[in-house]
mmCIF file of C-alpha atoms in Angstrom:
data_model
loop_
_atom_site.group_PDB
_atom_site.id
_atom_site.type_symbol
_atom_site.label_atom_id
_atom_site.label_comp_id
_atom_site.label_asym_id
_atom_site.label_seq_id
_atom_site.Cartn_x
_atom_site.Cartn_y
_atom_site.Cartn_z
ATOM 1 C CA UNK A 1 23.408 9.686 -109.166
ATOM 2 C CA UNK A 2 25.090 8.572 -105.911
ATOM 3 C CA UNK A 3 21.750 8.143 -104.215
ATOM 4 C CA UNK A 4 20.595 5.936 -107.132
ATOM 5 C CA UNK A 5 23.743 3.901 -106.867
ATOM 6 C CA UNK A 6 23.141 3.412 -103.196
ATOM 7 C CA UNK A 7 19.703 1.938 -103.865
ATOM 8 C CA UNK A 8 20.789 -0.248 -106.680
ATOM 9 C CA UNK A 9 21.436 -3.488 -104.612
ATOM 10 C CA UNK A 10 17.933 -3.632 -102.922
ATOM 11 C CA UNK A 11 15.676 -3.826 -106.020
ATOM 12 C CA UNK A 12 17.879 -6.714 -107.202
ATOM 13 C CA UNK A 13 16.347 -8.855 -104.568
ATOM 14 C CA UNK A 14 12.850 -9.220 -106.035
ATOM 15 C CA UNK A 15 9.779 -11.346 -105.573
ATOM 16 C CA UNK A 16 11.248 -14.417 -107.228
ATOM 17 C CA UNK A 17 14.152 -14.502 -104.779
ATOM 18 C CA UNK A 18 11.842 -14.127 -101.787
ATOM 19 C CA UNK A 19 9.649 -16.975 -103.020
ATOM 20 C CA UNK A 20 12.675 -19.127 -103.671
ATOM 21 C CA UNK A 21 13.854 -18.719 -100.027
ATOM 22 C CA UNK A 22 10.311 -19.634 -98.899
ATOM 23 C CA UNK A 23 10.167 -22.636 -101.228
ATOM 24 C CA UNK A 24 13.473 -23.994 -100.160
ATOM 25 C CA UNK A 25 12.341 -23.706 -96.584
ATOM 26 C CA UNK A 26 9.101 -25.633 -97.327
ATOM 27 C CA UNK A 27 10.921 -28.644 -98.953
ATOM 28 C CA UNK A 28 13.717 -28.745 -96.388
ATOM 29 C CA UNK A 29 11.262 -28.901 -93.511
ATOM 30 C CA UNK A 30 9.299 -31.846 -94.822
ATOM 31 C CA UNK A 31 11.124 -34.529 -92.688
ATOM 32 C CA UNK A 32 11.551 -32.236 -89.681
ATOM 33 C CA UNK A 33 7.743 -31.723 -89.508
ATOM 34 C CA UNK A 34 6.285 -34.835 -91.247
ATOM 35 C CA UNK A 35 8.262 -37.663 -89.475
ATOM 36 C CA UNK A 36 8.028 -36.940 -85.708
ATOM 37 C CA UNK A 37 4.408 -37.903 -85.499
ATOM 38 C CA UNK A 38 5.503 -41.366 -86.714
ATOM 39 C CA UNK A 39 7.922 -41.874 -83.816
ATOM 40 C CA UNK A 40 5.677 -44.461 -82.258
ATOM 41 C CA UNK A 41 6.310 -46.534 -85.339
ATOM 42 C CA UNK A 42 10.043 -45.807 -85.694
ATOM 43 C CA UNK A 43 11.188 -46.288 -82.029
ATOM 44 C CA UNK A 44 10.102 -50.082 -81.859
ATOM 45 C CA UNK A 45 12.522 -50.652 -84.851
ATOM 46 C CA UNK A 46 15.232 -49.269 -82.651
ATOM 47 C CA UNK A 47 14.588 -51.318 -79.507
ATOM 48 C CA UNK A 48 12.056 -49.113 -77.739
ATOM 49 C CA UNK A 49 9.117 -51.538 -78.092
ATOM 50 C CA UNK A 50 6.631 -49.437 -76.340
ATOM 51 C CA UNK A 51 7.805 -46.142 -77.770
ATOM 52 C CA UNK A 52 8.281 -44.757 -74.324
ATOM 53 C CA UNK A 53 10.735 -42.146 -75.473
ATOM 54 C CA UNK A 54 8.545 -40.825 -78.234
ATOM 55 C CA UNK A 55 7.458 -37.723 -76.207
ATOM 56 C CA UNK A 56 10.992 -36.776 -75.107
ATOM 57 C CA UNK A 57 12.471 -37.203 -78.521
ATOM 58 C CA UNK A 58 9.728 -35.120 -80.036
ATOM 59 C CA UNK A 59 11.127 -31.982 -78.309
ATOM 60 C CA UNK A 60 14.953 -32.881 -78.642
ATOM 61 C CA UNK A 61 15.440 -30.988 -82.016
ATOM 62 C CA UNK A 62 13.418 -28.062 -80.597
ATOM 63 C CA UNK A 63 15.482 -27.909 -77.460
ATOM 64 C CA UNK A 64 18.873 -27.962 -79.243
ATOM 65 C CA UNK A 65 17.463 -25.808 -82.005
ATOM 66 C CA UNK A 66 16.693 -23.176 -79.512
ATOM 67 C CA UNK A 67 20.125 -23.218 -77.800
ATOM 68 C CA UNK A 68 21.969 -23.032 -81.131
ATOM 69 C CA UNK A 69 19.770 -20.230 -82.834
ATOM 70 C CA UNK A 70 21.307 -17.177 -81.314
ATOM 71 C CA UNK A 71 24.816 -18.321 -81.913
ATOM 72 C CA UNK A 72 24.079 -19.224 -85.663
ATOM 73 C CA UNK A 73 22.546 -15.817 -86.028
ATOM 74 C CA UNK A 74 25.430 -13.850 -84.693
ATOM 75 C CA UNK A 75 27.726 -15.924 -86.960
ATOM 76 C CA UNK A 76 25.562 -15.115 -90.003
ATOM 77 C CA UNK A 77 25.936 -11.412 -89.278
ATOM 78 C CA UNK A 78 29.693 -11.901 -89.133
ATOM 79 C CA UNK A 79 30.457 -14.318 -91.928
ATOM 80 C CA UNK A 80 27.458 -13.911 -94.298
ATOM 81 C CA UNK A 81 23.862 -14.747 -94.171
ATOM 82 C CA UNK A 82 23.832 -16.901 -97.420
ATOM 83 C CA UNK A 83 26.730 -19.125 -96.021
ATOM 84 C CA UNK A 84 24.906 -19.720 -92.736
ATOM 85 C CA UNK A 85 21.731 -20.501 -94.688
ATOM 86 C CA UNK A 86 23.545 -23.045 -96.775
ATOM 87 C CA UNK A 87 25.051 -24.397 -93.545
ATOM 88 C CA UNK A 88 21.630 -24.845 -92.002
ATOM 89 C CA UNK A 89 20.224 -26.809 -95.154
ATOM 90 C CA UNK A 90 23.392 -28.970 -95.359
ATOM 91 C CA UNK A 91 23.314 -29.560 -91.572
ATOM 92 C CA UNK A 92 19.717 -30.951 -92.038
ATOM 93 C CA UNK A 93 20.711 -33.184 -94.832
ATOM 94 C CA UNK A 94 23.463 -34.734 -92.607
ATOM 95 C CA UNK A 95 21.235 -35.190 -89.537
ATOM 96 C CA UNK A 96 18.446 -36.757 -91.724
ATOM 97 C CA UNK A 97 20.891 -39.118 -93.394
ATOM 98 C CA UNK A 98 22.288 -40.347 -89.866
ATOM 99 C CA UNK A 99 18.600 -40.722 -88.494
ATOM 100 C CA UNK A 100 17.582 -42.841 -91.563
ATOM 101 C CA UNK A 101 20.543 -45.250 -91.194
ATOM 102 C CA UNK A 102 20.563 -45.304 -87.446
ATOM 103 C CA UNK A 103 20.520 -48.902 -86.042
ATOM 104 C CA UNK A 104 20.122 -47.903 -82.331
ATOM 105 C CA UNK A 105 17.973 -45.634 -80.249
ATOM 106 C CA UNK A 106 21.273 -43.897 -79.098
ATOM 107 C CA UNK A 107 22.334 -43.125 -82.721
ATOM 108 C CA UNK A 108 18.997 -41.944 -83.605
ATOM 109 C CA UNK A 109 18.864 -39.672 -80.572
ATOM 110 C CA UNK A 110 22.249 -38.163 -81.582
ATOM 111 C CA UNK A 111 20.779 -37.514 -85.084
ATOM 112 C CA UNK A 112 17.899 -35.514 -83.603
ATOM 113 C CA UNK A 113 20.366 -33.627 -81.490
ATOM 114 C CA UNK A 114 22.394 -32.670 -84.547
ATOM 115 C CA UNK A 115 19.122 -31.797 -86.406
ATOM 116 C CA UNK A 116 18.456 -29.216 -83.690
ATOM 117 C CA UNK A 117 22.100 -27.930 -83.524
ATOM 118 C CA UNK A 118 22.905 -27.911 -87.282
ATOM 119 C CA UNK A 119 19.463 -26.986 -88.544
ATOM 120 C CA UNK A 120 17.791 -23.724 -87.768
ATOM 121 C CA UNK A 121 16.676 -23.099 -91.397
ATOM 122 C CA UNK A 122 13.707 -20.892 -90.392
ATOM 123 C CA UNK A 123 15.894 -18.467 -88.452
ATOM 124 C CA UNK A 124 18.539 -18.552 -91.029
ATOM 125 C CA UNK A 125 16.012 -17.813 -93.827
ATOM 126 C CA UNK A 126 14.594 -15.057 -91.828
ATOM 127 C CA UNK A 127 18.032 -13.636 -91.333
ATOM 128 C CA UNK A 128 18.633 -13.726 -94.957
ATOM 129 C CA UNK A 129 15.426 -11.994 -95.847
ATOM 130 C CA UNK A 130 16.043 -9.403 -93.121
ATOM 131 C CA UNK A 131 19.448 -8.479 -94.640
ATOM 132 C CA UNK A 132 17.779 -7.983 -98.164
ATOM 133 C CA UNK A 133 14.413 -6.252 -97.171
ATOM 134 C CA UNK A 134 13.073 -3.889 -94.685
ATOM 135 C CA UNK A 135 9.733 -2.512 -93.569
ATOM 136 C CA UNK A 136 6.478 -3.825 -95.356
ATOM 137 C CA UNK A 137 8.527 -5.887 -97.765
ATOM 138 C CA UNK A 138 10.162 -7.758 -94.890
ATOM 139 C CA UNK A 139 6.963 -8.239 -92.931
ATOM 140 C CA UNK A 140 5.367 -9.683 -96.046
ATOM 141 C CA UNK A 141 8.284 -11.948 -96.582
ATOM 142 C CA UNK A 142 8.120 -13.119 -93.035
ATOM 143 C CA UNK A 143 4.444 -13.783 -93.403
ATOM 144 C CA UNK A 144 5.218 -15.829 -96.526
ATOM 145 C CA UNK A 145 7.818 -17.854 -94.461
ATOM 146 C CA UNK A 146 5.124 -18.648 -91.930
ATOM 147 C CA UNK A 147 2.843 -19.833 -94.794
ATOM 148 C CA UNK A 148 5.639 -22.226 -95.886
ATOM 149 C CA UNK A 149 5.774 -23.610 -92.285
ATOM 150 C CA UNK A 150 2.140 -24.130 -92.223
ATOM 151 C CA UNK A 151 2.017 -25.659 -95.621
ATOM 152 C CA UNK A 152 4.657 -28.199 -94.588
ATOM 153 C CA UNK A 153 2.857 -28.909 -91.390
ATOM 154 C CA UNK A 154 -0.216 -29.781 -93.352
ATOM 155 C CA UNK A 155 1.220 -31.577 -96.249
ATOM 156 C CA UNK A 156 4.258 -33.475 -94.857
ATOM 157 C CA UNK A 157 2.490 -35.940 -92.579
ATOM 158 C CA UNK A 158 0.168 -36.845 -95.489
ATOM 159 C CA UNK A 159 3.067 -37.543 -97.797
ATOM 160 C CA UNK A 160 4.921 -39.557 -95.244
ATOM 161 C CA UNK A 161 1.819 -41.756 -94.508
ATOM 162 C CA UNK A 162 1.400 -42.252 -98.233
ATOM 163 C CA UNK A 163 4.955 -43.381 -98.601
ATOM 164 C CA UNK A 164 4.894 -45.695 -95.570
ATOM 165 C CA UNK A 165 3.217 -48.415 -97.771
ATOM 166 C CA UNK A 166 6.492 -49.192 -99.451
ATOM 167 C CA UNK A 167 9.141 -47.533 -97.197
ATOM 168 C CA UNK A 168 9.093 -47.198 -93.318
ATOM 169 C CA UNK A 169 9.035 -43.827 -91.859
ATOM 170 C CA UNK A 170 12.423 -44.610 -90.288
ATOM 171 C CA UNK A 171 14.083 -45.066 -93.681
ATOM 172 C CA UNK A 172 12.269 -42.018 -95.141
ATOM 173 C CA UNK A 173 14.568 -39.879 -93.103
ATOM 174 C CA UNK A 174 17.458 -40.923 -95.430
ATOM 175 C CA UNK A 175 15.294 -40.506 -98.604
ATOM 176 C CA UNK A 176 13.988 -36.991 -97.574
ATOM 177 C CA UNK A 177 17.620 -35.833 -96.935
ATOM 178 C CA UNK A 178 17.664 -35.205 -100.676
ATOM 179 C CA UNK A 179 15.178 -32.278 -100.031
ATOM 180 C CA UNK A 180 17.555 -29.991 -97.974
ATOM 181 C CA UNK A 181 20.368 -30.916 -100.428
ATOM 182 C CA UNK A 182 18.279 -29.775 -103.376
ATOM 183 C CA UNK A 183 17.428 -26.496 -101.356
ATOM 184 C CA UNK A 184 21.017 -25.908 -100.839
ATOM 185 C CA UNK A 185 21.756 -26.109 -104.545
ATOM 186 C CA UNK A 186 18.921 -23.741 -105.395
ATOM 187 C CA UNK A 187 19.985 -21.255 -102.704
ATOM 188 C CA UNK A 188 23.523 -21.309 -103.887
ATOM 189 C CA UNK A 189 22.282 -19.352 -106.968
ATOM 190 C CA UNK A 190 20.889 -16.644 -104.871
ATOM 191 C CA UNK A 191 22.899 -13.410 -104.274
ATOM 192 C CA UNK A 192 24.489 -12.642 -100.877
ATOM 193 C CA UNK A 193 22.279 -9.821 -99.405
ATOM 194 C CA UNK A 194 24.370 -6.620 -98.995
ATOM 195 C CA UNK A 195 24.127 -4.659 -95.808
ATOM 196 C CA UNK A 196 22.817 -1.366 -96.864
ATOM 197 C CA UNK A 197 24.574 1.621 -95.196
ATOM 198 C CA UNK A 198 22.086 4.158 -94.043
ATOM 199 C CA UNK A 199 22.774 7.827 -94.364
ATOM 200 C CA UNK A 200 23.833 9.725 -91.339
ATOM 201 C CA UNK A 201 20.514 11.497 -90.773
ATOM 202 C CA UNK A 202 18.568 8.115 -90.329
ATOM 203 C CA UNK A 203 19.231 7.810 -86.609
ATOM 204 C CA UNK A 204 17.428 11.110 -86.049
ATOM 205 C CA UNK A 205 14.491 9.615 -88.016
ATOM 206 C CA UNK A 206 14.641 6.373 -86.035
ATOM 207 C CA UNK A 207 14.488 8.519 -82.794
ATOM 208 C CA UNK A 208 11.425 10.383 -84.142
ATOM 209 C CA UNK A 209 9.735 7.053 -84.950
ATOM 210 C CA UNK A 210 10.670 4.419 -82.281
ATOM 211 C CA UNK A 211 9.774 0.840 -82.675
ATOM 212 C CA UNK A 212 6.140 -0.118 -82.142
ATOM 213 C CA UNK A 213 7.313 -2.491 -79.294
ATOM 214 C CA UNK A 214 10.737 -3.079 -77.620
ATOM 215 C CA UNK A 215 12.764 -6.015 -78.418
ATOM 216 C CA UNK A 216 12.145 -7.536 -75.114
ATOM 217 C CA UNK A 217 8.333 -7.265 -75.601
ATOM 218 C CA UNK A 218 8.542 -8.824 -78.963
ATOM 219 C CA UNK A 219 10.401 -11.812 -77.417
ATOM 220 C CA UNK A 220 7.749 -12.137 -74.599
ATOM 221 C CA UNK A 221 4.895 -11.856 -77.033
ATOM 222 C CA UNK A 222 6.543 -14.594 -79.333
ATOM 223 C CA UNK A 223 7.004 -16.873 -76.369
ATOM 224 C CA UNK A 224 3.387 -16.333 -75.277
ATOM 225 C CA UNK A 225 1.848 -16.802 -78.615
ATOM 226 C CA UNK A 226 3.650 -19.926 -79.438
ATOM 227 C CA UNK A 227 3.035 -21.362 -76.077
ATOM 228 C CA UNK A 228 -0.755 -20.550 -76.309
ATOM 229 C CA UNK A 229 -1.082 -22.275 -79.725
ATOM 230 C CA UNK A 230 1.291 -25.164 -79.518
ATOM 231 C CA UNK A 231 0.000 -26.543 -76.321
ATOM 232 C CA UNK A 232 -3.152 -27.706 -78.139
ATOM 233 C CA UNK A 233 -1.134 -29.682 -80.840
ATOM 234 C CA UNK A 234 -0.002 -32.969 -78.967
ATOM 235 C CA UNK A 235 -3.317 -34.092 -77.568
ATOM 236 C CA UNK A 236 -5.869 -32.722 -79.989
ATOM 237 C CA UNK A 237 -6.448 -36.063 -81.626
ATOM 238 C CA UNK A 238 -7.206 -37.628 -78.196
ATOM 239 C CA UNK A 239 -9.516 -34.753 -77.346
ATOM 240 C CA UNK A 240 -11.415 -35.354 -80.580
ATOM 241 C CA UNK A 241 -11.625 -39.108 -79.765
ATOM 242 C CA UNK A 242 -12.896 -38.262 -76.269
ATOM 243 C CA UNK A 243 -15.651 -35.829 -77.593
ATOM 244 C CA UNK A 244 -16.612 -37.752 -80.831
ATOM 245 C CA UNK A 245 -15.912 -41.517 -80.349
ATOM 246 C CA UNK A 246 -15.233 -43.358 -83.487
ATOM 247 C CA UNK A 247 -14.006 -40.416 -85.470
ATOM 248 C CA UNK A 248 -11.860 -41.535 -88.437
ATOM 249 C CA UNK A 249 -8.139 -40.721 -88.506
ATOM 250 C CA UNK A 250 -8.727 -38.780 -91.679
ATOM 251 C CA UNK A 251 -11.279 -36.504 -90.214
ATOM 252 C CA UNK A 252 -9.141 -36.068 -87.084
ATOM 253 C CA UNK A 253 -6.348 -34.941 -89.417
ATOM 254 C CA UNK A 254 -8.523 -32.497 -91.225
ATOM 255 C CA UNK A 255 -9.575 -30.914 -87.806
ATOM 256 C CA UNK A 256 -5.898 -30.699 -86.799
ATOM 257 C CA UNK A 257 -5.063 -28.956 -90.125
ATOM 258 C CA UNK A 258 -7.910 -26.502 -90.172
ATOM 259 C CA UNK A 259 -6.249 -23.610 -88.360
ATOM 260 C CA UNK A 260 -3.187 -23.953 -90.556
ATOM 261 C CA UNK A 261 -5.458 -23.954 -93.687
ATOM 262 C CA UNK A 262 -6.891 -20.715 -92.419
ATOM 263 C CA UNK A 263 -3.461 -19.063 -92.280
ATOM 264 C CA UNK A 264 -2.613 -20.249 -95.911
ATOM 265 C CA UNK A 265 -5.941 -18.839 -97.144
ATOM 266 C CA UNK A 266 -6.041 -15.506 -95.184
ATOM 267 C CA UNK A 267 -2.322 -14.524 -94.283
ATOM 268 C CA UNK A 268 -1.734 -12.164 -97.140
ATOM 269 C CA UNK A 269 -5.134 -10.201 -97.003
ATOM 270 C CA UNK A 270 -4.695 -9.934 -93.226
ATOM 271 C CA UNK A 271 -1.230 -8.535 -93.732
ATOM 272 C CA UNK A 272 -2.642 -5.869 -95.986
ATOM 273 C CA UNK A 273 -5.267 -4.911 -93.417
ATOM 274 C CA UNK A 274 -3.174 -4.923 -90.189
ATOM 275 C CA UNK A 275 0.401 -4.011 -91.450
ATOM 276 C CA UNK A 276 -0.212 -0.514 -90.165
ATOM 277 C CA UNK A 277 -1.907 -1.574 -86.794
ATOM 278 C CA UNK A 278 -0.222 -4.616 -85.709
ATOM 279 C CA UNK A 279 -0.892 -4.123 -81.929
ATOM 280 C CA UNK A 280 -4.564 -4.192 -82.470
ATOM 281 C CA UNK A 281 -4.306 -7.262 -84.836
ATOM 282 C CA UNK A 282 -2.206 -9.040 -82.261
ATOM 283 C CA UNK A 283 -4.656 -8.214 -79.412
ATOM 284 C CA UNK A 284 -7.545 -9.592 -81.622
ATOM 285 C CA UNK A 285 -5.442 -12.631 -82.454
ATOM 286 C CA UNK A 286 -4.840 -13.478 -78.836
ATOM 287 C CA UNK A 287 -8.513 -12.918 -77.994
ATOM 288 C CA UNK A 288 -9.623 -15.284 -80.832
ATOM 289 C CA UNK A 289 -6.939 -17.955 -79.640
ATOM 290 C CA UNK A 290 -8.341 -17.564 -76.032
ATOM 291 C CA UNK A 291 -12.031 -18.030 -77.157
ATOM 292 C CA UNK A 292 -11.153 -20.783 -79.611
ATOM 293 C CA UNK A 293 -9.225 -22.910 -77.089
ATOM 294 C CA UNK A 294 -11.915 -22.329 -74.389
ATOM 295 C CA UNK A 295 -14.416 -23.496 -76.993
ATOM 296 C CA UNK A 296 -12.536 -26.716 -77.441
ATOM 297 C CA UNK A 297 -13.224 -27.362 -73.740
ATOM 298 C CA UNK A 298 -16.964 -27.515 -74.171
ATOM 299 C CA UNK A 299 -17.472 -28.384 -77.908
ATOM 300 C CA UNK A 300 -19.386 -31.715 -78.066
ATOM 301 C CA UNK A 301 -20.374 -31.979 -81.678
ATOM 302 C CA UNK A 302 -18.588 -32.012 -85.130
ATOM 303 C CA UNK A 303 -19.972 -28.650 -85.998
ATOM 304 C CA UNK A 304 -18.857 -27.170 -82.700
ATOM 305 C CA UNK A 305 -15.325 -28.506 -83.110
ATOM 306 C CA UNK A 306 -15.232 -27.131 -86.653
ATOM 307 C CA UNK A 307 -16.341 -23.729 -85.503
ATOM 308 C CA UNK A 308 -13.849 -23.449 -82.574
ATOM 309 C CA UNK A 309 -11.003 -24.741 -84.878
ATOM 310 C CA UNK A 310 -11.896 -21.983 -87.363
ATOM 311 C CA UNK A 311 -11.901 -19.443 -84.561
ATOM 312 C CA UNK A 312 -8.459 -20.768 -83.554
ATOM 313 C CA UNK A 313 -7.265 -20.457 -87.078
ATOM 314 C CA UNK A 314 -8.377 -16.725 -87.284
ATOM 315 C CA UNK A 315 -6.341 -16.078 -84.066
ATOM 316 C CA UNK A 316 -3.382 -18.027 -85.402
ATOM 317 C CA UNK A 317 -3.435 -16.070 -88.686
ATOM 318 C CA UNK A 318 -3.783 -12.615 -86.834
ATOM 319 C CA UNK A 319 -1.127 -13.498 -84.376
ATOM 320 C CA UNK A 320 1.555 -14.690 -86.632
ATOM 321 C CA UNK A 321 1.076 -12.040 -89.325
ATOM 322 C CA UNK A 322 1.175 -9.273 -86.733
ATOM 323 C CA UNK A 323 4.172 -10.747 -84.972
ATOM 324 C CA UNK A 324 5.877 -10.727 -88.357
ATOM 325 C CA UNK A 325 5.074 -7.062 -88.818
ATOM 326 C CA UNK A 326 6.428 -6.331 -85.199
ATOM 327 C CA UNK A 327 9.606 -8.326 -86.061
ATOM 328 C CA UNK A 328 10.290 -6.362 -89.264
ATOM 329 C CA UNK A 329 9.737 -3.060 -87.437
ATOM 330 C CA UNK A 330 12.200 -4.226 -84.699
ATOM 331 C CA UNK A 331 14.728 -5.323 -87.308
ATOM 332 C CA UNK A 332 15.353 -1.618 -88.481
ATOM 333 C CA UNK A 333 18.938 -0.646 -87.731
ATOM 334 C CA UNK A 334 19.809 -4.060 -86.115
ATOM 335 C CA UNK A 335 21.793 -7.004 -87.453
ATOM 336 C CA UNK A 336 19.133 -9.337 -88.744
ATOM 337 C CA UNK A 337 20.896 -12.666 -87.986
ATOM 338 C CA UNK A 338 21.149 -11.990 -84.176
ATOM 339 C CA UNK A 339 17.615 -10.689 -83.987
ATOM 340 C CA UNK A 340 15.872 -13.575 -85.778
ATOM 341 C CA UNK A 341 18.192 -16.112 -84.015
ATOM 342 C CA UNK A 342 17.196 -14.808 -80.688
ATOM 343 C CA UNK A 343 13.605 -14.613 -81.787
ATOM 344 C CA UNK A 344 13.830 -18.261 -82.798
ATOM 345 C CA UNK A 345 15.091 -19.017 -79.415
ATOM 346 C CA UNK A 346 12.027 -17.670 -77.679
ATOM 347 C CA UNK A 347 9.707 -19.261 -80.231
ATOM 348 C CA UNK A 348 11.220 -22.734 -79.593
ATOM 349 C CA UNK A 349 11.389 -22.064 -75.846
ATOM 350 C CA UNK A 350 7.595 -21.444 -75.993
ATOM 351 C CA UNK A 351 7.043 -24.772 -77.843
ATOM 352 C CA UNK A 352 9.014 -26.716 -75.380
ATOM 353 C CA UNK A 353 7.260 -25.231 -72.482
ATOM 354 C CA UNK A 354 3.935 -25.896 -74.184
ATOM 355 C CA UNK A 355 4.922 -29.463 -74.749
ATOM 356 C CA UNK A 356 5.775 -29.955 -71.070
ATOM 357 C CA UNK A 357 2.648 -28.271 -69.806
ATOM 358 C CA UNK A 358 0.430 -30.264 -72.241
ATOM 359 C CA UNK A 359 1.877 -33.487 -70.989
ATOM 360 C CA UNK A 360 1.518 -32.615 -67.289
ATOM 361 C CA UNK A 361 -1.941 -31.204 -67.742
ATOM 362 C CA UNK A 362 -3.140 -33.969 -69.861
ATOM 363 C CA UNK A 363 -1.883 -36.629 -67.388
ATOM 364 C CA UNK A 364 -3.429 -34.873 -64.315
ATOM 365 C CA UNK A 365 -6.740 -33.481 -65.778
ATOM 366 C CA UNK A 366 -7.382 -35.234 -69.114
ATOM 367 C CA UNK A 367 -7.165 -34.281 -72.749
ATOM 368 C CA UNK A 368 -9.038 -30.936 -72.362
ATOM 369 C CA UNK A 369 -6.470 -29.524 -69.891
ATOM 370 C CA UNK A 370 -3.953 -28.342 -72.547
ATOM 371 C CA UNK A 371 -6.536 -26.339 -74.578
ATOM 372 C CA UNK A 372 -7.750 -24.634 -71.351
ATOM 373 C CA UNK A 373 -4.234 -23.911 -70.177
ATOM 374 C CA UNK A 374 -3.463 -22.331 -73.601
ATOM 375 C CA UNK A 375 -6.679 -20.368 -73.627
ATOM 376 C CA UNK A 376 -5.967 -18.963 -70.208
ATOM 377 C CA UNK A 377 -2.485 -18.001 -71.265
ATOM 378 C CA UNK A 378 -3.742 -16.256 -74.289
ATOM 379 C CA UNK A 379 -6.444 -14.446 -72.400
ATOM 380 C CA UNK A 380 -3.898 -13.100 -69.863
ATOM 381 C CA UNK A 381 -1.603 -11.853 -72.730
ATOM 382 C CA UNK A 382 -4.567 -10.127 -74.463
ATOM 383 C CA UNK A 383 -5.393 -8.330 -71.169
ATOM 384 C CA UNK A 384 -1.813 -7.194 -70.652
ATOM 385 C CA UNK A 385 -1.221 -5.834 -74.173
ATOM 386 C CA UNK A 386 -2.847 -2.406 -73.371
ATOM 387 C CA UNK A 387 -0.536 -2.263 -70.339
ATOM 388 C CA UNK A 388 2.442 -2.866 -72.518
ATOM 389 C CA UNK A 389 1.402 -0.142 -74.860
ATOM 390 C CA UNK A 390 1.278 2.357 -72.013
ATOM 391 C CA UNK A 391 4.610 1.275 -70.847
ATOM 392 C CA UNK A 392 6.169 1.630 -74.076
ATOM 393 C CA UNK A 393 4.748 5.086 -74.524
ATOM 394 C CA UNK A 394 5.871 6.198 -70.980
ATOM 395 C CA UNK A 395 9.437 4.868 -71.690
ATOM 396 C CA UNK A 396 9.774 6.872 -74.881
#
């Protein structure tokens, strides 16, 4: 009877609640993901006629989000994951309102800084899920969260572009602030996940079955994977124009979205296949990313570009799903807020490093340089994965 009582809180958090958290992240991330591509249209309204600061401002929320994520994660473990998740949604709403009504470049920059510091909805959502779920259920929830991010990345720029006919992207920040506010209202109805006290015998079981990878290895793999994939994003359109002159913006957008569409279609089946062997899936994912990005460097036709984008999508799907499985495995016995906050730090650090490397490489060697740099980084990581496995076994 007592054992049944101890297990009561965990089944209360079911599939509906998990989907609600993922859905709220999807709607709240619309402005954060959909409006930055339009900085070149927004900044001239604020005095930067040549949009010279667009590249710098593009990474400002990422930099400050990386700096704030570990702190917010630790505060979530101390004061409650639901409270800090609500704080993240409300923080986004405040920063979007300020950005939408900004009348100078300085105010707009402050709004982006606040978006990074006060936001962090992805890490907060993962910390909330990590407190309510564990094992395969948690890794599946993290896979669903990545699906929300990919769906927003595909849909948000299209919606923003459609709305631009009657409302400028600058003012859309204020309009889209209603989305995180709505998400906060929906999340307020969810329960606060309870920390489940494990029986005294659990530490012995954990010793018998140590984590698949160490926490430091997980952070390094997260950084490497984000760096390898994100580096191809900023200059992909320029690369398509260089290889296929006269390509329509719509077709370029479809090519950009293909890897993310692959994730939306295949993520859950891939999770079912690789949830018990994530290291193999991650090595295969890095290999596909390396080959796909290298293929971008030589693809000279539309069919070839579609093929390498799909290969990159396979690697993106394998890598993100298997990293979610490894993160869920590392979450056993740890405070989820701190873990996912730190993981978000390394993820955003990888994105910032990728943006800087892409800018430097493209300026020096042309639009093909970022994909070749990312492919080389993915190939090196794939080659090192077996070595990491041997080190982990030896340390045990």
